[in-house]
Amino acid sequence: MPEEIIHIKAPIDEKTVLGLRAGQKVLFDGVFYTARDSSHKRLVELIEQGKPLPIDLQGQVIYYVGPTPARPGQVIGSAGPTTSSRMDPYMEPLYKKGLKGTVGKGERSQEVIDLMKRYKAVHFSNIGGAAALVARSIRKCDMIAFEDLGTEAIHRLEVEDFFAIVAYDTLGNDMYKEAIKIWGKEESRIQ
């Protein structure tokens, strides 16, 4: 797995997406949008109804997070990633609209991995349990849509040096499977 850390500007273009490989470490600068289960469901409903979306998904990165309210003097409260597989049922319509990246924790279904290959998109993994640390990379947070959903509303985040690892790339490479291969060999040597 690649060891270098690369800097990426979000939204991301297709050339950048095509060059990413599973296991690669990245630092993001730019704009993310937040969305979780309920907001994904609403976005897909709008697409199915032929109605405009509150955000242009072309080249965008969605961070699976339900940020907590900011304390005085903070931009955002805790902002740790949500389990990615919860969004799997909603992905194809969003990829069709140009979504290029998602950030969350945990594995994706084979169906979503295949969709990433088809639509030239990637998924990044972030550190679960480090919500306060992740929040330090968020410079601005604005409510965009579905305010009635509370923490599941869509927010626009401006990020700087936001760390993530490419979990799945456009070729279908899977960081989780690769890690098991590597660490499985190490574990057998130890025993």
GROMACS .gro file of C-alpha atoms in nm:
model
  191
    1MET     CA    1   0.000   0.000   0.000
    2PRO     CA    2   0.130   0.349  -0.083
    3GLU     CA    3   0.293   0.538   0.207
    4GLU     CA    4   0.318   0.894   0.075
    5ILE     CA    5   0.061   1.156   0.175
    6ILE     CA    6  -0.084   1.356  -0.111
    7HIS     CA    7  -0.277   1.682  -0.096
    8ILE     CA    8  -0.613   1.696  -0.270
    9LYS     CA    9  -0.841   1.990  -0.341
   10ALA     CA   10  -1.214   1.925  -0.295
   11PRO     CA   11  -1.429   1.916  -0.501
   12ILE     CA   12  -1.217   1.666  -0.690
   13ASP     CA   13  -1.176   1.626  -1.064
   14GLU     CA   14  -1.186   1.297  -1.251
   15LYS     CA   15  -0.812   1.298  -1.324
   16THR     CA   16  -0.738   1.312  -0.950
   17VAL     CA   17  -0.995   1.042  -0.874
   18LEU     CA   18  -0.852   0.809  -1.140
   19GLY     CA   19  -0.501   0.850  -0.994
   20LEU     CA   20  -0.595   0.750  -0.640
   21ARG     CA   21  -0.519   0.400  -0.510
   22ALA     CA   22  -0.652   0.206  -0.214
   23GLY     CA   23  -0.430   0.254   0.090
   24GLN     CA   24  -0.308   0.597  -0.018
   25LYS     CA   25  -0.309   0.865   0.253
   26VAL     CA   26  -0.452   1.205   0.164
   27LEU     CA   27  -0.494   1.550   0.313
   28PHE     CA   28  -0.792   1.743   0.181
   29ASP     CA   29  -0.833   2.117   0.145
   30GLY     CA   30  -1.156   2.265   0.013
   31VAL     CA   31  -1.525   2.188   0.048
   32PHE     CA   32  -1.712   1.879   0.168
   33TYR     CA   33  -2.084   1.834   0.218
   34THR     CA   34  -2.221   1.634   0.508
   35ALA     CA   35  -2.498   1.379   0.465
   36ARG     CA   36  -2.626   1.072   0.643
   37ASP     CA   37  -2.908   0.822   0.594
   38SER     CA   38  -3.205   1.059   0.607
   39SER     CA   39  -3.049   1.326   0.386
   40HIS     CA   40  -2.937   1.060   0.135
   41LYS     CA   41  -3.294   0.934   0.121
   42ARG     CA   42  -3.425   1.285   0.055
   43LEU     CA   43  -3.166   1.353  -0.215
   44VAL     CA   44  -3.262   1.031  -0.393
   45GLU     CA   45  -3.633   1.117  -0.363
   46LEU     CA   46  -3.567   1.457  -0.524
   47ILE     CA   47  -3.373   1.290  -0.806
   48GLU     CA   48  -3.654   1.037  -0.862
   49GLN     CA   49  -3.910   1.321  -0.869
   50GLY     CA   50  -3.701   1.519  -1.119
   51LYS     CA   51  -3.667   1.809  -0.875
   52PRO     CA   52  -3.352   2.019  -0.828
   53LEU     CA   53  -3.104   1.921  -0.559
   54PRO     CA   54  -2.994   2.168  -0.290
   55ILE     CA   55  -2.631   2.105  -0.394
   56ASP     CA   56  -2.456   2.032  -0.723
   57LEU     CA   57  -2.300   1.688  -0.673
   58GLN     CA   58  -2.059   1.716  -0.968
   59GLY     CA   59  -1.710   1.639  -0.834
   60GLN     CA   60  -1.825   1.666  -0.474
   61VAL     CA   61  -1.716   1.475  -0.167
   62ILE     CA   62  -1.977   1.380   0.094
   63TYR     CA   63  -1.860   1.325   0.450
   64TYR     CA   64  -2.080   1.082   0.642
   65VAL     CA   65  -2.108   1.276   0.965
   66GLY     CA   66  -2.369   1.414   1.200
   67PRO     CA   67  -2.177   1.700   1.360
   68THR     CA   68  -2.262   1.803   1.713
   69PRO     CA   69  -2.330   2.169   1.793
   70ALA     CA   70  -2.026   2.389   1.832
   71ARG     CA   71  -1.923   2.516   2.173
   72PRO     CA   72  -1.856   2.889   2.205
   73GLY     CA   73  -1.550   2.982   2.000
   74GLN     CA   74  -1.561   2.662   1.793
   75VAL     CA   75  -1.659   2.615   1.429
   76ILE     CA   76  -1.814   2.274   1.491
   77GLY     CA   77  -1.854   2.023   1.771
   78SER     CA   78  -1.742   1.663   1.740
   79ALA     CA   79  -1.737   1.551   1.378
   80GLY     CA   80  -1.644   1.183   1.360
   81PRO     CA   81  -1.744   0.961   1.068
   82THR     CA   82  -2.061   0.753   1.051
   83THR     CA   83  -2.071   0.391   0.934
   84SER     CA   84  -2.053   0.407   0.555
   85SER     CA   85  -2.258   0.098   0.472
   86ARG     CA   86  -2.572   0.271   0.601
   87MET     CA   87  -2.566   0.486   0.286
   88ASP     CA   88  -2.516   0.196   0.043
   89PRO     CA   89  -2.883   0.172  -0.070
   90TYR     CA   90  -2.875   0.534  -0.196
   91MET     CA   91  -2.548   0.554  -0.387
   92GLU     CA   92  -2.622   0.491  -0.755
   93PRO     CA   93  -2.843   0.798  -0.816
   94LEU     CA   94  -2.584   1.018  -0.643
   95TYR     CA   95  -2.298   0.878  -0.851
   96LYS     CA   96  -2.507   0.937  -1.164
   97LYS     CA   97  -2.528   1.304  -1.061
   98GLY     CA   98  -2.147   1.327  -1.049
   99LEU     CA   99  -2.057   1.250  -0.687
  100LYS     CA  100  -1.688   1.155  -0.687
  101GLY     CA  101  -1.602   1.082  -0.326
  102THR     CA  102  -1.738   0.979   0.010
  103VAL     CA  103  -1.573   0.973   0.352
  104GLY     CA  104  -1.685   0.748   0.636
  105LYS     CA  105  -1.585   0.452   0.847
  106GLY     CA  106  -1.605   0.083   0.775
  107GLU     CA  107  -1.652  -0.127   0.466
  108ARG     CA  108  -1.883  -0.085   0.166
  109SER     CA  109  -2.093  -0.351  -0.005
  110GLN     CA  110  -1.968  -0.521  -0.320
  111GLU     CA  111  -2.253  -0.348  -0.507
  112VAL     CA  112  -2.119  -0.005  -0.408
  113ILE     CA  113  -1.761  -0.107  -0.492
  114ASP     CA  114  -1.886  -0.203  -0.840
  115LEU     CA  115  -2.072   0.129  -0.868
  116MET     CA  116  -1.752   0.318  -0.781
  117LYS     CA  117  -1.575   0.138  -1.066
  118ARG     CA  118  -1.860   0.215  -1.308
  119TYR     CA  119  -1.899   0.583  -1.214
  120LYS     CA  120  -1.530   0.654  -1.143
  121ALA     CA  121  -1.570   0.741  -0.776
  122VAL     CA  122  -1.373   0.661  -0.461
  123HIS     CA  123  -1.440   0.609  -0.092
  124PHE     CA  124  -1.215   0.738   0.183
  125SER     CA  125  -1.193   0.605   0.535
  126ASN     CA  126  -1.155   0.828   0.835
  127ILE     CA  127  -1.076   0.750   1.196
  128GLY     CA  128  -1.375   0.649   1.405
  129GLY     CA  129  -1.348   0.758   1.768
  130ALA     CA  130  -1.141   1.067   1.692
  131ALA     CA  131  -1.429   1.311   1.639
  132ALA     CA  132  -1.271   1.600   1.831
  133LEU     CA  133  -0.945   1.558   1.640
  134VAL     CA  134  -1.124   1.547   1.303
  135ALA     CA  135  -1.314   1.867   1.394
  136ARG     CA  136  -0.982   2.057   1.408
  137SER     CA  137  -0.955   2.024   1.029
  138ILE     CA  138  -1.292   2.191   0.973
  139ARG     CA  139  -1.259   2.568   0.926
  140LYS     CA  140  -1.623   2.658   0.852
  141CYS     CA  141  -1.962   2.488   0.879
  142ASP     CA  142  -2.282   2.621   0.718
  143MET     CA  143  -2.631   2.472   0.710
  144ILE     CA  144  -2.736   2.406   0.349
  145ALA     CA  145  -3.051   2.190   0.341
  146PHE     CA  146  -3.296   1.973   0.536
  147GLU     CA  147  -3.250   2.164   0.862
  148ASP     CA  148  -3.545   1.971   1.008
  149LEU     CA  149  -3.323   1.660   1.010
  150GLY     CA  150  -3.102   1.805   1.284
  151THR     CA  151  -2.756   1.647   1.281
  152GLU     CA  152  -2.852   1.461   0.961
  153ALA     CA  153  -2.905   1.788   0.770
  154ILE     CA  154  -2.671   1.877   0.485
  155HIS     CA  155  -2.392   2.114   0.588
  156ARG     CA  156  -2.117   2.272   0.378
  157LEU     CA  157  -1.778   2.224   0.541
  158GLU     CA  158  -1.459   2.406   0.454
  159VAL     CA  159  -1.172   2.175   0.543
  160GLU     CA  160  -0.796   2.214   0.570
  161ASP     CA  161  -0.552   1.924   0.608
  162PHE     CA  162  -0.840   1.681   0.658
  163PHE     CA  163  -0.680   1.336   0.682
  164ALA     CA  164  -0.830   1.030   0.515
  165ILE     CA  165  -0.717   0.706   0.354
  166VAL     CA  166  -0.839   0.580   0.017
  167ALA     CA  167  -1.038   0.271   0.111
  168TYR     CA  168  -1.171   0.184  -0.237
  169ASP     CA  169  -1.045   0.315  -0.569
  170THR     CA  170  -1.187   0.326  -0.922
  171LEU     CA  171  -1.025  -0.008  -1.007
  172GLY     CA  172  -1.212  -0.187  -0.729
  173ASN     CA  173  -0.907  -0.220  -0.505
  174ASP     CA  174  -1.007  -0.265  -0.141
  175MET     CA  175  -0.785  -0.136   0.141
  176TYR     CA  176  -0.962  -0.355   0.396
  177LYS     CA  177  -0.895  -0.678   0.203
  178GLU     CA  178  -0.534  -0.574   0.138
  179ALA     CA  179  -0.481  -0.503   0.508
  180ILE     CA  180  -0.613  -0.847   0.600
  181LYS     CA  181  -0.370  -1.006   0.352
  182ILE     CA  182  -0.076  -0.812   0.494
  183TRP     CA  183  -0.163  -0.845   0.862
  184GLY     CA  184  -0.277  -1.204   0.823
  185LYS     CA  185   0.076  -1.291   0.708
  186GLU     CA  186   0.225  -1.098   1.000
  187GLU     CA  187  -0.006  -1.270   1.248
  188SER     CA  188   0.087  -1.616   1.121
  189ARG     CA  189   0.458  -1.533   1.165
  190ILE     CA  190   0.401  -1.426   1.524
  191GLN     CA  191   0.214  -1.741   1.630
   0.00000   0.00000   0.00000
